[in-house]
PDB file of C-alpha atoms in Angstrom:
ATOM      1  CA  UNK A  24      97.020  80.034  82.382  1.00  0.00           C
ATOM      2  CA  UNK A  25      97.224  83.862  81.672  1.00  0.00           C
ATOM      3  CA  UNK A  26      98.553  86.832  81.089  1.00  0.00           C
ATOM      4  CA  UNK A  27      98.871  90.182  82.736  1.00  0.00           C
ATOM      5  CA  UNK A  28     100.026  93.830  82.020  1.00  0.00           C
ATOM      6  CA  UNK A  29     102.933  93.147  84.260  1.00  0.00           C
ATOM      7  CA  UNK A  30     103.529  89.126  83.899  1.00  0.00           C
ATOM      8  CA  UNK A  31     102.488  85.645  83.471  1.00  0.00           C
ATOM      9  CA  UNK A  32     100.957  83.007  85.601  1.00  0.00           C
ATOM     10  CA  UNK A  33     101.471  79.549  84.229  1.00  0.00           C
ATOM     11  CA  UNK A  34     100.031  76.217  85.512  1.00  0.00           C
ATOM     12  CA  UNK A  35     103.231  74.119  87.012  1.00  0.00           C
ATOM     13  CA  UNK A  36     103.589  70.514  89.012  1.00  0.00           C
ATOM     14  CA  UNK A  37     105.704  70.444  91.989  1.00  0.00           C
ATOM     15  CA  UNK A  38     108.065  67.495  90.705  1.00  0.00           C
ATOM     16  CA  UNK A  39     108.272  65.257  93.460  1.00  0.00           C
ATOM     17  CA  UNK A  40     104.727  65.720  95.319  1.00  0.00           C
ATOM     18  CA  UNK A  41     102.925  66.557  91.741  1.00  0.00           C
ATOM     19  CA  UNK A  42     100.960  69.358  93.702  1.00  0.00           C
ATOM     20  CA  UNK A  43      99.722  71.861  91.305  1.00  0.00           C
ATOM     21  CA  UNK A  44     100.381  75.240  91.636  1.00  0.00           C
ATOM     22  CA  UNK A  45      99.736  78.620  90.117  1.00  0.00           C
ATOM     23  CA  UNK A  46     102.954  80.787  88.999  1.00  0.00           C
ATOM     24  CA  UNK A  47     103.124  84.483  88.452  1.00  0.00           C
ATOM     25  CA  UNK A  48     106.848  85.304  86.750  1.00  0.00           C
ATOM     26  CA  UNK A  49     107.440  88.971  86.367  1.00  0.00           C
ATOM     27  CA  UNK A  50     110.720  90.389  84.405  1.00  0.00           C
ATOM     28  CA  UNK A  51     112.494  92.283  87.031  1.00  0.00           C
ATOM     29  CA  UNK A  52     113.043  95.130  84.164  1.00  0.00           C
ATOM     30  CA  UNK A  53     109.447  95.577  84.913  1.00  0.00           C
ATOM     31  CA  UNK A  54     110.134  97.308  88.240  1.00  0.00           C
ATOM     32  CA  UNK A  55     112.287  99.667  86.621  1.00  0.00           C
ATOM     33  CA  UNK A  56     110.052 100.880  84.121  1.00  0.00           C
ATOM     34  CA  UNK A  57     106.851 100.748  86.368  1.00  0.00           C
ATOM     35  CA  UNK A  58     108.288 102.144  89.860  1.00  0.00           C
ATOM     36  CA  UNK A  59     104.749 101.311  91.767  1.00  0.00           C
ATOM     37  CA  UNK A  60     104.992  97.387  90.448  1.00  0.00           C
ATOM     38  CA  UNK A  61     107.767  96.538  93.070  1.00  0.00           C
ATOM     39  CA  UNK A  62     105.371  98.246  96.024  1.00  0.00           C
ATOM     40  CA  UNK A  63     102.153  96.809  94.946  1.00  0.00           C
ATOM     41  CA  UNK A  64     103.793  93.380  94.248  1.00  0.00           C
ATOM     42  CA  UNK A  65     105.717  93.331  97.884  1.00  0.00           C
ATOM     43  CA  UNK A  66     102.561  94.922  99.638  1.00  0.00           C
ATOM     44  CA  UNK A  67     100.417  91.695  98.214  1.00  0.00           C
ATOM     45  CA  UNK A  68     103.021  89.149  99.146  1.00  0.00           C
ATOM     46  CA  UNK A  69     102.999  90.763 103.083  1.00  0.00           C
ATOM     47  CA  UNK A  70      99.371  90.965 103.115  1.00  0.00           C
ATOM     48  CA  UNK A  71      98.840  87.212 101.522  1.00  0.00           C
ATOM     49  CA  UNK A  72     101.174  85.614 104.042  1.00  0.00           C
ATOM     50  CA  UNK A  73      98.984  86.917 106.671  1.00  0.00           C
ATOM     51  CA  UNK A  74      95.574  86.049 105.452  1.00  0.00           C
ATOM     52  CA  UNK A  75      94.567  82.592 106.091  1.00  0.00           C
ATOM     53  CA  UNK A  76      90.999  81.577 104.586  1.00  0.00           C
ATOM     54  CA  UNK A  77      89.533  79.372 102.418  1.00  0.00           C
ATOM     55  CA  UNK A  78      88.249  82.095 100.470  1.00  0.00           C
ATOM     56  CA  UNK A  79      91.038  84.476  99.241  1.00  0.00           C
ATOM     57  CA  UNK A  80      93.965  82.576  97.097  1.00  0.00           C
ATOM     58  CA  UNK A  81      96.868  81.103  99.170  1.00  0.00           C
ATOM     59  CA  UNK A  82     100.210  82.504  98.396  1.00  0.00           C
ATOM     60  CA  UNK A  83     102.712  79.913  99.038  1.00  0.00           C
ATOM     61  CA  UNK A  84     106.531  81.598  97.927  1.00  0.00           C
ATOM     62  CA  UNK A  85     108.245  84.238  96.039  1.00  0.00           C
ATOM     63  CA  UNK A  86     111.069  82.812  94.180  1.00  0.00           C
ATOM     64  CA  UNK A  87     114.117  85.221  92.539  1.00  0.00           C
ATOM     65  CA  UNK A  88     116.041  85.173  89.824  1.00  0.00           C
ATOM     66  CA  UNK A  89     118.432  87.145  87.606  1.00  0.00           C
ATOM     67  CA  UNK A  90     115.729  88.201  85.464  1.00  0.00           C
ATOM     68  CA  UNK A  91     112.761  87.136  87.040  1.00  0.00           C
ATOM     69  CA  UNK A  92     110.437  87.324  90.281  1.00  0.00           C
ATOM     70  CA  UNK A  93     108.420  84.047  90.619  1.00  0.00           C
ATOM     71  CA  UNK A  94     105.175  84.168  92.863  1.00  0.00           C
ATOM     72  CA  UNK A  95     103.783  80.563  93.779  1.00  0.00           C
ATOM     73  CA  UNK A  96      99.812  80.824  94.297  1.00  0.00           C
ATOM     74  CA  UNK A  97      97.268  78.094  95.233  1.00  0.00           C
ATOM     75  CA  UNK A  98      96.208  76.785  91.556  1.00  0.00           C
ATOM     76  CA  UNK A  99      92.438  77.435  90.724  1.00  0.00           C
ATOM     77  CA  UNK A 100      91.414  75.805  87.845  1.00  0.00           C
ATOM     78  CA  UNK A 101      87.413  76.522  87.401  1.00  0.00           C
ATOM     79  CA  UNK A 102      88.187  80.038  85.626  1.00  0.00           C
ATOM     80  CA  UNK A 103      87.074  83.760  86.866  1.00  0.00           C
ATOM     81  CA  UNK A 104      83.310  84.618  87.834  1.00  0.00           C
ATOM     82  CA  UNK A 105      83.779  87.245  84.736  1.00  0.00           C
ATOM     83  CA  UNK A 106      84.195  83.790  82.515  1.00  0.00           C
ATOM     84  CA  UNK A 107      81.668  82.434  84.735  1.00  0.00           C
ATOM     85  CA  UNK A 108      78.862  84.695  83.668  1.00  0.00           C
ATOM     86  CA  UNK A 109      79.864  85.574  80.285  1.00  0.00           C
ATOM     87  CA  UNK A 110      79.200  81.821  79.583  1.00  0.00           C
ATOM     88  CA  UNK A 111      75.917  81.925  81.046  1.00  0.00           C
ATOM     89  CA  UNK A 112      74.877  84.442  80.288  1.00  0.00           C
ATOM     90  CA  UNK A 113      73.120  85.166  83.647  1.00  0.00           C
ATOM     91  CA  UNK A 114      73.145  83.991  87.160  1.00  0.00           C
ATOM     92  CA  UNK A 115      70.058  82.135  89.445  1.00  0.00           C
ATOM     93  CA  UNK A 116      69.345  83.933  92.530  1.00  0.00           C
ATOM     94  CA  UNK A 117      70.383  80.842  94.284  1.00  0.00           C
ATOM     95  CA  UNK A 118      73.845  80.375  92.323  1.00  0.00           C
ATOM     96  CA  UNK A 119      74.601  83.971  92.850  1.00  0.00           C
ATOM     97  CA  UNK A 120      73.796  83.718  96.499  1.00  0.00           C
ATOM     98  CA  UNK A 121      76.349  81.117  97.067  1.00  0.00           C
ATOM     99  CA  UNK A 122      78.776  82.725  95.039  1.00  0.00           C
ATOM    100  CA  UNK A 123      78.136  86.221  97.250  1.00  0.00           C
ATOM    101  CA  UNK A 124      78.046  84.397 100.548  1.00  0.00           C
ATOM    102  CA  UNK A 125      81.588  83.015  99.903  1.00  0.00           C
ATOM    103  CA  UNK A 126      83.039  86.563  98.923  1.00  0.00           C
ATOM    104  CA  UNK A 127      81.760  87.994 101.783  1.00  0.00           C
ATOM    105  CA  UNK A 128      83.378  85.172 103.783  1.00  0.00           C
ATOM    106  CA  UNK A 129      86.604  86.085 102.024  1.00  0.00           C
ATOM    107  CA  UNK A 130      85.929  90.018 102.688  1.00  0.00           C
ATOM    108  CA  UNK A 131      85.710  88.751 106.562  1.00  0.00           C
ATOM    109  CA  UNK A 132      89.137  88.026 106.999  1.00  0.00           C
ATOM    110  CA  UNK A 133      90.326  91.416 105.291  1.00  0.00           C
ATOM    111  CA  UNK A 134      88.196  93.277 107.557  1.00  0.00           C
ATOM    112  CA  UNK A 135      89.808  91.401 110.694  1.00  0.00           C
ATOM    113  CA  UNK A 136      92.866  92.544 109.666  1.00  0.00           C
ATOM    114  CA  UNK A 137      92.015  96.011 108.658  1.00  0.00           C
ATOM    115  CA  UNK A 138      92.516  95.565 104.568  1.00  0.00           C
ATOM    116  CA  UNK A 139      90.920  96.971 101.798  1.00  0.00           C
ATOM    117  CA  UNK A 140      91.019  95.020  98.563  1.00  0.00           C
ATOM    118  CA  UNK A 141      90.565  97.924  96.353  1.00  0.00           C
ATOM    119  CA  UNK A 142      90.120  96.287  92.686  1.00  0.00           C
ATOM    120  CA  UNK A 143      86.747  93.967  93.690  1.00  0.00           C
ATOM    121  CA  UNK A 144      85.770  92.657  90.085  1.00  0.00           C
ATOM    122  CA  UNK A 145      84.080  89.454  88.285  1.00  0.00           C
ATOM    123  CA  UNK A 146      87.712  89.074  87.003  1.00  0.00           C
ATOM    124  CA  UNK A 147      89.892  88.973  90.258  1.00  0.00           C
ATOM    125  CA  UNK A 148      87.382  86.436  91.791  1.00  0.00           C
ATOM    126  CA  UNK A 149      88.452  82.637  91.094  1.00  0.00           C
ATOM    127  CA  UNK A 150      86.738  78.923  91.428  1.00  0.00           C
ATOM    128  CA  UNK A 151      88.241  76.361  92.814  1.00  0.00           C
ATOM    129  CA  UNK A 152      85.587  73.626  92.197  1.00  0.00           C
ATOM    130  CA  UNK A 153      82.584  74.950  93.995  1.00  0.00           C
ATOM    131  CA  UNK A 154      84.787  77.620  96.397  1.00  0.00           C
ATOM    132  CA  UNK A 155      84.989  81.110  95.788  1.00  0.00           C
ATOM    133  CA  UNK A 156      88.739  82.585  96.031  1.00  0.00           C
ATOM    134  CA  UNK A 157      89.380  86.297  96.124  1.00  0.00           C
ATOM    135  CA  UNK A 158      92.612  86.869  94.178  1.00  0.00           C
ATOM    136  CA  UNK A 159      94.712  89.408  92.568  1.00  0.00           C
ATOM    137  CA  UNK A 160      95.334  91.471  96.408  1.00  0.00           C
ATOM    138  CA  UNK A 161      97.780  94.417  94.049  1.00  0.00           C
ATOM    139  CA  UNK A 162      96.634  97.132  94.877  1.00  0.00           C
ATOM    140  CA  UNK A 163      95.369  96.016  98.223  1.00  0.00           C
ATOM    141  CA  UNK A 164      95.918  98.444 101.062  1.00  0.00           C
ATOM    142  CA  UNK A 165      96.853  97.548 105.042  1.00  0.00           C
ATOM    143  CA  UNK A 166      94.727 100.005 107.222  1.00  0.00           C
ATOM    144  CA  UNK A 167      96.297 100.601 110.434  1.00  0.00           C
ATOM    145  CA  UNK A 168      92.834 100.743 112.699  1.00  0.00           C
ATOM    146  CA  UNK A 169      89.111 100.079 111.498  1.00  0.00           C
ATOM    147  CA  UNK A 170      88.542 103.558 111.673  1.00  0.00           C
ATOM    148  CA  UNK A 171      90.883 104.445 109.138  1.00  0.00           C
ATOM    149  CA  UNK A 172      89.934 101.533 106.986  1.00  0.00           C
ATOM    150  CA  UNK A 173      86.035 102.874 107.380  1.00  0.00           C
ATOM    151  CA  UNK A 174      87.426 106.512 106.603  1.00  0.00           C
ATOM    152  CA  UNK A 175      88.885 105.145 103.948  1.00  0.00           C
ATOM    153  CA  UNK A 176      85.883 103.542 101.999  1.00  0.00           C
ATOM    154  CA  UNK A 177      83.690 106.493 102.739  1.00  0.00           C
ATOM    155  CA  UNK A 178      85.995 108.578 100.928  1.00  0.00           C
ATOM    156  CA  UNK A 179      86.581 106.116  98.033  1.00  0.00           C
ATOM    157  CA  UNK A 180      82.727 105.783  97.708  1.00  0.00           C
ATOM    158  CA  UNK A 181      81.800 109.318  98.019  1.00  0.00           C
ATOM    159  CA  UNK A 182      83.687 110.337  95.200  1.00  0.00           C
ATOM    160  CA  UNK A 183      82.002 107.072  92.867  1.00  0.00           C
ATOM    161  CA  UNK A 184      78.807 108.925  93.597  1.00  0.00           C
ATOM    162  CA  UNK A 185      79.981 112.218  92.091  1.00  0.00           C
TER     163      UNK A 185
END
């Protein structure tokens, strides 16, 4: 399906219910060379488990092996929005509406539970048919209290502006 600095994601078929799945496999050597990975990689399996909506990817496992860490992710098949617009070229109002109306959707569930996402782009948003999926949660942060998610993003933002 892809590839990423730190892995793979391949398309695979559960065998006996033929449910199709999306798998990241990093190389455990990968942790040892890139000390962060193993955070960022836990902190987006914890924060995944908790998030239930239709609009940000379902993690389903994390699978271990010798050499290898296995994450099993909802399958979306309809490409990125980045893929999305570089084919067209450019969006309708109304298309881009729909597409913004189900991020924000997604972004409602974060804000429930106090998360920042932290790497929004074209390329970490997903279709699954005709429903937007937020994806790719690595470098996504748990806030303990609105406030200091809100402190948080004023911060980020105010030093974007400089």
């Amino acid at each position: 399906v892809g590839s990423g600095q730190y892995g793979n994601v391949y398309k695979a078929r559960h065998m006996k219910t033929e449910h199709i799945y999306a798998v990241k496999c990093i190389r455990l050597e990968k942790f040892h060379k890139v000390p962060k990975l193993e955070e960022f990689t836990y902190n987006e399996i914890r924060i995944l488990s908790k998030l239930n909506n239709p609009h940000v990817i379902k993690f389903y496992e994390r699978l271990k092996t010798a050499n290898n860490l296995y994450l099993v992710y909802e399958f979306c098949g309809g490409g990125t929005l980045e893929t999305h617009i570089f084919k067209k070229k450019r969006l309708g109002e109304e298309e881009a509406m729909k597409i913004f109306r189900q991020i924000l959707l997604a972004f409602q569930s974060l804000v429930k539970e106090n998360i920042l996402h932290r790497d929004l782009k074209p390329g970490n948003i997903l279709f699954h048919g005709e429903i937007v999926k937020l994806a790719d949660f690595g470098f996504c942060k748990g806030m303990a209290s609105p406030k200091e998610a809100i402190s948080r993003l004023n911060a980020s933002s105010s030093s974007v502006r400089r």
